[in-house]
Short mmCIF file of N, CA and C in Angstrom, two decimals:
data_model
loop_
_atom_site.label_atom_id
_atom_site.label_comp_id
_atom_site.label_asym_id
_atom_site.label_seq_id
_atom_site.Cartn_x
_atom_site.Cartn_y
_atom_site.Cartn_z
N ILE V 544 6.43 24.06 -21.71
CA ILE V 544 7.07 22.80 -21.34
C ILE V 544 6.12 21.64 -21.60
N ILE V 545 4.86 21.82 -21.29
CA ILE V 545 3.90 20.72 -21.40
C ILE V 545 3.57 20.40 -22.86
N ARG V 546 3.51 21.39 -23.72
CA ARG V 546 3.09 21.18 -25.11
C ARG V 546 4.22 20.76 -26.04
N ARG V 547 5.41 21.05 -25.70
CA ARG V 547 6.55 20.74 -26.58
C ARG V 547 6.80 19.24 -26.64
N LYS V 548 7.22 18.74 -27.80
CA LYS V 548 7.53 17.32 -27.98
C LYS V 548 9.00 17.08 -27.67
N TYR V 549 9.25 16.17 -26.75
CA TYR V 549 10.61 15.81 -26.35
C TYR V 549 10.86 14.35 -26.70
N LYS V 550 12.11 14.00 -26.96
CA LYS V 550 12.47 12.63 -27.30
C LYS V 550 13.18 11.92 -26.16
N GLN V 551 13.92 12.66 -25.35
CA GLN V 551 14.67 12.05 -24.26
C GLN V 551 13.70 11.50 -23.21
N LYS V 552 13.95 10.28 -22.78
CA LYS V 552 13.06 9.61 -21.82
C LYS V 552 12.94 10.40 -20.52
N ASP V 553 14.05 10.87 -19.98
CA ASP V 553 14.02 11.63 -18.73
C ASP V 553 13.19 12.91 -18.86
N THR V 554 13.35 13.58 -19.98
CA THR V 554 12.63 14.82 -20.21
C THR V 554 11.12 14.56 -20.32
N VAL V 555 10.75 13.48 -21.00
CA VAL V 555 9.34 13.12 -21.12
C VAL V 555 8.75 12.78 -19.75
N GLN V 556 9.53 12.12 -18.89
CA GLN V 556 9.06 11.79 -17.54
C GLN V 556 8.82 13.06 -16.73
N VAL V 557 9.72 14.02 -16.83
CA VAL V 557 9.53 15.29 -16.13
C VAL V 557 8.30 16.01 -16.67
N GLN V 558 8.14 15.99 -17.98
CA GLN V 558 6.99 16.63 -18.61
C GLN V 558 5.68 15.98 -18.13
N THR V 559 5.65 14.67 -18.05
CA THR V 559 4.46 13.97 -17.57
C THR V 559 4.17 14.32 -16.12
N ARG V 560 5.21 14.40 -15.32
CA ARG V 560 5.02 14.77 -13.90
C ARG V 560 4.44 16.18 -13.77
N ILE V 561 4.92 17.08 -14.58
CA ILE V 561 4.41 18.45 -14.55
C ILE V 561 2.94 18.47 -14.98
N LYS V 562 2.60 17.69 -16.00
CA LYS V 562 1.20 17.61 -16.45
C LYS V 562 0.30 17.08 -15.35
N ASN V 563 0.75 16.03 -14.69
CA ASN V 563 -0.07 15.37 -13.67
C ASN V 563 -0.10 16.10 -12.34
N GLN V 564 0.98 16.76 -11.97
CA GLN V 564 1.10 17.36 -10.65
C GLN V 564 1.34 18.85 -10.68
N GLY V 565 1.05 19.48 -11.79
CA GLY V 565 1.37 20.88 -11.99
C GLY V 565 1.05 21.81 -10.83
N SER V 566 -0.20 21.86 -10.41
CA SER V 566 -0.57 22.80 -9.34
C SER V 566 0.07 22.42 -8.01
N ASN V 567 0.23 21.13 -7.76
CA ASN V 567 0.89 20.70 -6.52
C ASN V 567 2.36 21.09 -6.51
N LEU V 568 3.01 20.97 -7.64
CA LEU V 568 4.42 21.34 -7.72
C LEU V 568 4.60 22.84 -7.52
N ILE V 569 3.70 23.62 -8.06
CA ILE V 569 3.78 25.08 -7.88
C ILE V 569 3.59 25.43 -6.41
N THR V 570 2.65 24.78 -5.75
CA THR V 570 2.43 25.02 -4.31
C THR V 570 3.71 24.73 -3.54
N ALA V 571 4.36 23.61 -3.88
CA ALA V 571 5.60 23.25 -3.20
C ALA V 571 6.71 24.27 -3.46
N LEU V 572 6.70 24.89 -4.59
CA LEU V 572 7.71 25.91 -4.89
C LEU V 572 7.41 27.24 -4.20
N LEU V 573 6.14 27.54 -4.00
CA LEU V 573 5.75 28.81 -3.40
C LEU V 573 5.88 28.83 -1.88
N TYR V 574 5.74 27.66 -1.24
CA TYR V 574 5.74 27.59 0.22
C TYR V 574 6.90 26.73 0.70
N LEU V 575 7.69 27.28 1.58
CA LEU V 575 8.91 26.64 2.05
C LEU V 575 8.67 25.27 2.69
N ASN V 576 7.63 25.11 3.48
CA ASN V 576 7.42 23.88 4.24
C ASN V 576 6.60 22.83 3.52
N VAL V 577 6.31 23.01 2.25
CA VAL V 577 5.54 22.02 1.48
C VAL V 577 6.51 21.20 0.64
N ALA V 578 6.47 19.89 0.86
CA ALA V 578 7.40 18.99 0.15
C ALA V 578 6.92 18.75 -1.29
N LEU V 579 7.85 18.39 -2.16
CA LEU V 579 7.52 18.05 -3.54
C LEU V 579 6.92 16.65 -3.66
N THR V 580 7.05 15.85 -2.63
CA THR V 580 6.54 14.47 -2.67
C THR V 580 5.67 14.21 -1.44
N ASN V 581 5.01 13.07 -1.44
CA ASN V 581 4.24 12.66 -0.27
C ASN V 581 4.97 11.55 0.48
N ASN V 582 6.28 11.47 0.32
CA ASN V 582 7.08 10.41 0.95
C ASN V 582 6.90 10.39 2.47
N HIS V 583 6.84 11.55 3.09
CA HIS V 583 6.70 11.59 4.55
C HIS V 583 5.39 10.92 4.98
N ALA V 584 4.32 11.24 4.31
CA ALA V 584 3.01 10.63 4.64
C ALA V 584 3.05 9.13 4.40
N GLU V 585 3.67 8.71 3.32
CA GLU V 585 3.76 7.28 3.04
C GLU V 585 4.58 6.55 4.10
N ARG V 586 5.65 7.17 4.56
CA ARG V 586 6.45 6.55 5.63
C ARG V 586 5.67 6.46 6.93
N GLN V 587 4.80 7.43 7.18
CA GLN V 587 4.01 7.44 8.40
C GLN V 587 3.04 6.26 8.47
N ILE V 588 2.51 5.84 7.33
CA ILE V 588 1.52 4.75 7.35
C ILE V 588 2.14 3.39 7.02
N ARG V 589 3.42 3.35 6.70
CA ARG V 589 4.06 2.09 6.28
C ARG V 589 3.88 0.97 7.30
N LEU V 590 4.09 1.23 8.58
CA LEU V 590 3.96 0.20 9.61
C LEU V 590 2.56 -0.39 9.61
N PHE V 591 1.55 0.46 9.45
CA PHE V 591 0.18 -0.03 9.46
C PHE V 591 -0.14 -0.86 8.22
N VAL V 592 0.44 -0.49 7.09
CA VAL V 592 0.24 -1.25 5.86
C VAL V 592 0.87 -2.64 6.01
N VAL V 593 2.07 -2.67 6.57
CA VAL V 593 2.75 -3.96 6.78
C VAL V 593 1.94 -4.83 7.74
N GLN V 594 1.44 -4.25 8.82
CA GLN V 594 0.61 -5.00 9.77
C GLN V 594 -0.64 -5.55 9.09
N ARG V 595 -1.26 -4.75 8.25
CA ARG V 595 -2.46 -5.19 7.54
C ARG V 595 -2.15 -6.36 6.61
N LYS V 596 -1.00 -6.28 5.91
CA LYS V 596 -0.61 -7.37 5.01
C LYS V 596 -0.30 -8.66 5.77
N ILE V 597 0.39 -8.54 6.90
CA ILE V 597 0.73 -9.72 7.70
C ILE V 597 -0.53 -10.38 8.24
N SER V 598 -1.48 -9.57 8.68
CA SER V 598 -2.70 -10.13 9.29
C SER V 598 -3.70 -10.61 8.25
N GLY V 599 -3.46 -10.32 6.99
CA GLY V 599 -4.40 -10.73 5.95
C GLY V 599 -5.50 -9.72 5.69
N GLY V 600 -5.40 -8.57 6.30
CA GLY V 600 -6.37 -7.50 6.07
C GLY V 600 -7.64 -7.69 6.85
N SER V 601 -8.58 -6.82 6.60
CA SER V 601 -9.87 -6.87 7.30
C SER V 601 -10.81 -7.81 6.56
N ARG V 602 -11.71 -8.40 7.29
CA ARG V 602 -12.68 -9.33 6.70
C ARG V 602 -13.95 -8.61 6.23
N SER V 603 -14.07 -7.33 6.57
CA SER V 603 -15.28 -6.60 6.18
C SER V 603 -14.94 -5.12 5.99
N ASN V 604 -15.86 -4.40 5.35
CA ASN V 604 -15.67 -2.95 5.20
C ASN V 604 -15.68 -2.26 6.56
N LEU V 605 -16.56 -2.73 7.45
CA LEU V 605 -16.63 -2.16 8.79
C LEU V 605 -15.30 -2.35 9.52
N GLY V 606 -14.72 -3.54 9.43
CA GLY V 606 -13.43 -3.81 10.06
C GLY V 606 -12.32 -2.92 9.51
N ALA V 607 -12.33 -2.71 8.20
CA ALA V 607 -11.33 -1.84 7.57
C ALA V 607 -11.49 -0.40 8.04
N GLN V 608 -12.74 0.06 8.15
CA GLN V 608 -12.97 1.44 8.59
C GLN V 608 -12.58 1.62 10.06
N ILE V 609 -12.89 0.64 10.88
CA ILE V 609 -12.51 0.72 12.30
C ILE V 609 -11.00 0.74 12.45
N GLN V 610 -10.31 -0.12 11.68
CA GLN V 610 -8.85 -0.14 11.76
C GLN V 610 -8.27 1.19 11.30
N ALA V 611 -8.82 1.77 10.24
CA ALA V 611 -8.32 3.06 9.74
C ALA V 611 -8.47 4.16 10.79
N VAL V 612 -9.61 4.20 11.45
CA VAL V 612 -9.84 5.21 12.50
C VAL V 612 -8.88 4.98 13.66
N ASN V 613 -8.77 3.73 14.10
CA ASN V 613 -7.87 3.43 15.22
C ASN V 613 -6.43 3.80 14.90
N MET V 614 -5.96 3.45 13.72
CA MET V 614 -4.58 3.77 13.34
C MET V 614 -4.38 5.27 13.22
N SER V 615 -5.39 5.99 12.75
CA SER V 615 -5.30 7.44 12.65
C SER V 615 -5.16 8.08 14.03
N ILE V 616 -5.96 7.61 14.96
CA ILE V 616 -5.89 8.14 16.33
C ILE V 616 -4.54 7.84 16.96
N ILE V 617 -4.08 6.61 16.82
CA ILE V 617 -2.79 6.21 17.40
C ILE V 617 -1.65 7.02 16.80
N GLN V 618 -1.63 7.16 15.48
CA GLN V 618 -0.55 7.91 14.82
C GLN V 618 -0.59 9.38 15.20
N THR V 619 -1.78 9.96 15.31
CA THR V 619 -1.90 11.37 15.71
C THR V 619 -1.33 11.58 17.11
N LEU V 620 -1.66 10.69 18.03
CA LEU V 620 -1.13 10.80 19.40
C LEU V 620 0.39 10.68 19.40
N LYS V 621 0.92 9.75 18.62
CA LYS V 621 2.39 9.58 18.55
C LYS V 621 3.06 10.83 17.99
N LEU V 622 2.50 11.39 16.90
CA LEU V 622 3.10 12.58 16.30
C LEU V 622 3.04 13.80 17.21
N ARG V 623 2.07 13.82 18.11
CA ARG V 623 1.95 14.92 19.07
C ARG V 623 2.70 14.64 20.37
N ASN V 624 3.47 13.54 20.38
CA ASN V 624 4.24 13.13 21.56
C ASN V 624 3.38 12.99 22.81
N LYS V 625 2.20 12.42 22.64
CA LYS V 625 1.29 12.18 23.76
C LYS V 625 1.45 10.75 24.24
N ASP V 626 1.28 10.54 25.54
CA ASP V 626 1.35 9.20 26.11
C ASP V 626 0.17 8.39 25.58
N LEU V 627 0.46 7.30 24.90
CA LEU V 627 -0.57 6.53 24.23
C LEU V 627 -1.60 5.92 25.18
N PRO V 628 -1.21 5.12 26.17
CA PRO V 628 -2.23 4.52 27.04
C PRO V 628 -3.10 5.55 27.77
N THR V 629 -2.49 6.59 28.30
CA THR V 629 -3.24 7.61 29.03
C THR V 629 -4.27 8.30 28.14
N ASN V 630 -3.84 8.68 26.95
CA ASN V 630 -4.72 9.42 26.06
C ASN V 630 -5.79 8.54 25.42
N LEU V 631 -5.45 7.29 25.13
CA LEU V 631 -6.47 6.37 24.62
C LEU V 631 -7.55 6.14 25.68
N LYS V 632 -7.12 5.97 26.92
CA LYS V 632 -8.08 5.79 28.01
C LYS V 632 -8.98 7.01 28.14
N ALA V 633 -8.40 8.19 28.06
CA ALA V 633 -9.18 9.43 28.17
C ALA V 633 -10.19 9.53 27.02
N LEU V 634 -9.78 9.15 25.81
CA LEU V 634 -10.71 9.19 24.68
C LEU V 634 -11.86 8.21 24.87
N LEU V 635 -11.56 7.03 25.36
CA LEU V 635 -12.59 6.02 25.56
C LEU V 635 -13.54 6.37 26.70
N GLU V 636 -13.08 7.19 27.63
CA GLU V 636 -13.91 7.57 28.77
C GLU V 636 -14.75 8.82 28.52
N LEU V 637 -14.61 9.43 27.33
CA LEU V 637 -15.45 10.58 27.00
C LEU V 637 -16.91 10.15 26.97
N PRO V 638 -17.82 11.04 27.35
CA PRO V 638 -19.25 10.67 27.32
C PRO V 638 -19.71 10.38 25.89
N ASN V 639 -20.70 9.54 25.77
CA ASN V 639 -21.33 9.21 24.48
C ASN V 639 -20.37 8.57 23.49
N GLN V 640 -19.53 7.68 23.95
CA GLN V 640 -18.60 7.00 23.06
C GLN V 640 -19.09 5.62 22.63
N LYS V 641 -20.40 5.43 22.58
CA LYS V 641 -20.95 4.15 22.14
C LYS V 641 -20.58 3.88 20.69
N ASN V 642 -20.67 4.89 19.84
CA ASN V 642 -20.32 4.75 18.43
C ASN V 642 -19.22 5.75 18.09
N VAL V 643 -18.03 5.24 17.93
CA VAL V 643 -16.91 6.12 17.63
C VAL V 643 -17.00 6.62 16.20
N ILE V 644 -17.44 5.76 15.30
CA ILE V 644 -17.62 6.17 13.91
C ILE V 644 -19.01 5.78 13.45
N THR V 645 -19.51 6.48 12.47
CA THR V 645 -20.81 6.16 11.89
C THR V 645 -20.57 5.48 10.56
N ILE V 646 -21.18 4.34 10.38
CA ILE V 646 -21.00 3.57 9.16
C ILE V 646 -22.32 3.54 8.39
N ASN V 647 -22.25 3.85 7.12
CA ASN V 647 -23.43 3.74 6.26
C ASN V 647 -23.36 2.42 5.53
N CYS V 648 -24.18 1.50 5.91
CA CYS V 648 -24.18 0.18 5.28
C CYS V 648 -25.33 0.05 4.32
#
């Protein structure tokens, strides 16, 4: 499929997708719960992307990294159906939480 020359636009698009995503597509075919696309992941971060665009983004690399970590924690708690305020408080009260992330500047 990859080596053959096709003229139809749709067929060439499918061929290109197979070339670019070949092993991922096979994984999705072999395992029932693996999607052919990353649409679910993209929908999960959409709200945060919109918020970042509205706010004008981060002013520094450190700010961007902190926002990414915070959004990851918040989204993980939501997906696990955990109470956000209670669990955020518990995370902040863990010992040695002076530096939540390490930044190499």
